[in-house]
Structures are given as C-alpha cells and as structure tokens.
PDB file of C-alpha atoms in Angstrom:
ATOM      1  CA  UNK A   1       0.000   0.000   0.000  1.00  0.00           C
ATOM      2  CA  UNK A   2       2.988   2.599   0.810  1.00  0.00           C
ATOM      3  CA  UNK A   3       4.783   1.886  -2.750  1.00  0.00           C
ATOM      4  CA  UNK A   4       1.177   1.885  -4.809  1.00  0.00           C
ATOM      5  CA  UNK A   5       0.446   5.610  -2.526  1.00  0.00           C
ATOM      6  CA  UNK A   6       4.086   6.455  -3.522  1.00  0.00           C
ATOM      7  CA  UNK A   7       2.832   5.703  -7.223  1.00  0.00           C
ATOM      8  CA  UNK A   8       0.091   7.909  -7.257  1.00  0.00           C
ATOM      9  CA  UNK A   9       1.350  10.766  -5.928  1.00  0.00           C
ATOM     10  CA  UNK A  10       4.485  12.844  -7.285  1.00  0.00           C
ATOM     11  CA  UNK A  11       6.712  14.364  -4.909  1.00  0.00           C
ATOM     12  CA  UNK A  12       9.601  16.804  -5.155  1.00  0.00           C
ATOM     13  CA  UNK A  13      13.114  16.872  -3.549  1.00  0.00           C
ATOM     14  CA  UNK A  14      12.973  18.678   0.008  1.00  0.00           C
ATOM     15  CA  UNK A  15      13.801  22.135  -0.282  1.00  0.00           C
ATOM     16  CA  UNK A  16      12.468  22.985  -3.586  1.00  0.00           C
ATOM     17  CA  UNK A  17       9.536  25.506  -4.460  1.00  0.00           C
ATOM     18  CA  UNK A  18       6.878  25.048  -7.075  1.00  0.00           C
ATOM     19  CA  UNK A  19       5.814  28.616  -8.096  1.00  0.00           C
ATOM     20  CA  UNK A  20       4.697  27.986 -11.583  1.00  0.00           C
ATOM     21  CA  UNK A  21       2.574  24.934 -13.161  1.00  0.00           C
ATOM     22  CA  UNK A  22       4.565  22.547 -15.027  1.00  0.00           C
ATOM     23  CA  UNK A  23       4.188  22.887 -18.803  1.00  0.00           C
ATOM     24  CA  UNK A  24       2.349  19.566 -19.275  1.00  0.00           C
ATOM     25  CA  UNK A  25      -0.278  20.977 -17.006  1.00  0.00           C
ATOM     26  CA  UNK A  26      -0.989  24.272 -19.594  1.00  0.00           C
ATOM     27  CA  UNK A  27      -3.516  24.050 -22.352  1.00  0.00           C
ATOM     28  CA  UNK A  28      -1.399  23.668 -25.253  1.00  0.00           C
ATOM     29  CA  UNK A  29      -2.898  27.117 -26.817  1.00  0.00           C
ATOM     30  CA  UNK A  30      -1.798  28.963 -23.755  1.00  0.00           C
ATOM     31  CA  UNK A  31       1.823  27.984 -23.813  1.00  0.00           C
ATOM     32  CA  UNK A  32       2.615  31.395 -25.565  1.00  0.00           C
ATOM     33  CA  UNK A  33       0.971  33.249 -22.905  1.00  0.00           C
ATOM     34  CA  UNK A  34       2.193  34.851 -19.747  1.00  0.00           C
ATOM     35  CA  UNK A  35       2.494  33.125 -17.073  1.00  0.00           C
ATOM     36  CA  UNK A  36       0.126  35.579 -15.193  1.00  0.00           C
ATOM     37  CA  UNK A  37      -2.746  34.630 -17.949  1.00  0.00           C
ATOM     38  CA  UNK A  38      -2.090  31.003 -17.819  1.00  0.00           C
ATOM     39  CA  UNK A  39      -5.277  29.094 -16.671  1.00  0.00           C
ATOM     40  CA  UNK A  40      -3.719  26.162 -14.406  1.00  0.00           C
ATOM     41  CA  UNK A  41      -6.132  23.271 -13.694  1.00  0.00           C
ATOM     42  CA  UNK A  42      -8.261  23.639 -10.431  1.00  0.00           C
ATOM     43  CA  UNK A  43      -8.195  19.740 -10.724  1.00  0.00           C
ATOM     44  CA  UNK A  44      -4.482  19.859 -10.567  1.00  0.00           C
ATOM     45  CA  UNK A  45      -2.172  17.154  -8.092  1.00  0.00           C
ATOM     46  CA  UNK A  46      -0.809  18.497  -5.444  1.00  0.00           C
ATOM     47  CA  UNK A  47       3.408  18.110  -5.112  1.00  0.00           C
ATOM     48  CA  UNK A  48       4.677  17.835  -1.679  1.00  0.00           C
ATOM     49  CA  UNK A  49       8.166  17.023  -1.104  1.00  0.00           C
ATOM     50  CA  UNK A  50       9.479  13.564  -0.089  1.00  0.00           C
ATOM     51  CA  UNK A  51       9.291  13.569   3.457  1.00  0.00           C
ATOM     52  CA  UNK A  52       5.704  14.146   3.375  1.00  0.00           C
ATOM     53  CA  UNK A  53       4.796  11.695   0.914  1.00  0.00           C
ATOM     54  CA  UNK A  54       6.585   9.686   2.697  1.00  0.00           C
ATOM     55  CA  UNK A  55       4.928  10.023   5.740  1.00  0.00           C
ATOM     56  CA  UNK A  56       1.703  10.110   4.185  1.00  0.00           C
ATOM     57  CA  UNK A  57       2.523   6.769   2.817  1.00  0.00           C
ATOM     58  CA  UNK A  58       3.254   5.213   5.634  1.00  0.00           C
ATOM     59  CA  UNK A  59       0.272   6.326   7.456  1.00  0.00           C
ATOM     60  CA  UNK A  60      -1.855   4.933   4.558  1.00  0.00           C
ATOM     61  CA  UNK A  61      -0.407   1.548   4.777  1.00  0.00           C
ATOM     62  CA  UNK A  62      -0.692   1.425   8.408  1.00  0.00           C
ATOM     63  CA  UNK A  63      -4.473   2.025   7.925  1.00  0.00           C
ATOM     64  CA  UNK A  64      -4.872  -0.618   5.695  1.00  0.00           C
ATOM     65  CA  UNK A  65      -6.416  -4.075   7.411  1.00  0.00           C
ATOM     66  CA  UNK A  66      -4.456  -6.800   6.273  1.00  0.00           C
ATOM     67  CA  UNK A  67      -5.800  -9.178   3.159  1.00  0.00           C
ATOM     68  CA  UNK A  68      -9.175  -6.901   2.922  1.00  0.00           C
ATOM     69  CA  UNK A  69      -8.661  -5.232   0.061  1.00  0.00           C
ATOM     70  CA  UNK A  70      -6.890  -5.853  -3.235  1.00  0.00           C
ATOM     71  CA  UNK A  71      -4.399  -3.903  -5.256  1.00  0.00           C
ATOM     72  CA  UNK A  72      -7.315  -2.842  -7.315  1.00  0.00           C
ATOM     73  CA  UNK A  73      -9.691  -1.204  -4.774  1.00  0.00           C
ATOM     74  CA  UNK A  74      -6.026   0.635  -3.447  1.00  0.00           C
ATOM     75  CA  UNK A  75      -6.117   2.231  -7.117  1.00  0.00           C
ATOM     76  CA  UNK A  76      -9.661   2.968  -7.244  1.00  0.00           C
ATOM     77  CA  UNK A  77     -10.138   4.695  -3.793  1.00  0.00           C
ATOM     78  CA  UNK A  78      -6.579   7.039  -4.757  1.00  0.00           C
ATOM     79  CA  UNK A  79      -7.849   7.513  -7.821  1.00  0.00           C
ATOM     80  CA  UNK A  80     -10.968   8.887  -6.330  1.00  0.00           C
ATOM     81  CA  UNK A  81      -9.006  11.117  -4.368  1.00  0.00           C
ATOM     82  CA  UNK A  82      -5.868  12.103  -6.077  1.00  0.00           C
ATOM     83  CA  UNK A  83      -6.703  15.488  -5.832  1.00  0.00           C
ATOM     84  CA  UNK A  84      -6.922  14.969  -2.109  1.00  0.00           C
ATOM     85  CA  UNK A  85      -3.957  13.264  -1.053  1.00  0.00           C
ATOM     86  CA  UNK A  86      -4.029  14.287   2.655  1.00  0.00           C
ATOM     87  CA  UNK A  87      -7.474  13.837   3.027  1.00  0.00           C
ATOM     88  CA  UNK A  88      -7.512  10.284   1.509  1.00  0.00           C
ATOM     89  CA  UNK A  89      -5.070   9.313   4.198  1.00  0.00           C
ATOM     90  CA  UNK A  90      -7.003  10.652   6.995  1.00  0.00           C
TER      91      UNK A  90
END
C-alpha cells in the first residue's frame, strides 16, 4: 500500500519551491501566454516534497487491514481522491 500511494502521488526533492505549473499541465494554446494569464487546472495534483509523501505513505499503509482489500480497490479509492492526497489518508 505505501509503494502503490508512492505511485500515485508525485513528490519533489525537500527544499524545492513550485511557483509555476509545469508545462504539461498548460492548455497547449496557452503555452505562448504569460504566465500571469495562464489558466492552471483547479483539478491539478498536489506536489509535496518527499518527506511528506513519505509520511503520508506510511500512514496509509498502516491504515490498511491486512488481506481486505486488493491492489485494485487501493487504485480505485486514490484515484478517487488524487486530488486529495491528505485527506484520503485521513
């Protein structure tokens, strides 16, 4: 459960700042714009660093009751919730 969570979710090194959305998160016609009039995705993942994934991850496998769910249902309920990382865990 802690490597599928690790999957899931991206994570940055410690220490670094995200201040702009990644390209492959930009419509394709607003490339050329500004980053100021750049629409970035409400919908969008949130990237913590690796500590906190980390810990995140952990905590979700420790919730997990042994041989009750399957690999599959793991994917479906983060996939539900990918937007929601923290929240999923709690």
């Amino acid at each position: 459960a802690e490597g599928i969570f690790k999957c899931f979710f991206p994570s940055k090194p410690a220490g670094v700042t995200t201040t702009s959305p990644p390209e492959e998160d930009v419509d394709t016609s607003q490339k050329n714009l500004p980053l100021s009039k750049r629409k970035v995705p409400s919908h969008t993942i949130p990237v913590l660093d690796e500590t906190e994934i980390s810990e995140l991850a952990k905590r979700f496998a420790d919730a997990i009751p042994e041989n009750e769910l399957s690999v599959a249902a793991l994917q479906g309920y983060l996939l539900k919730n990918k937007v929601y990382l923290r929240e999923c865990v709690d």
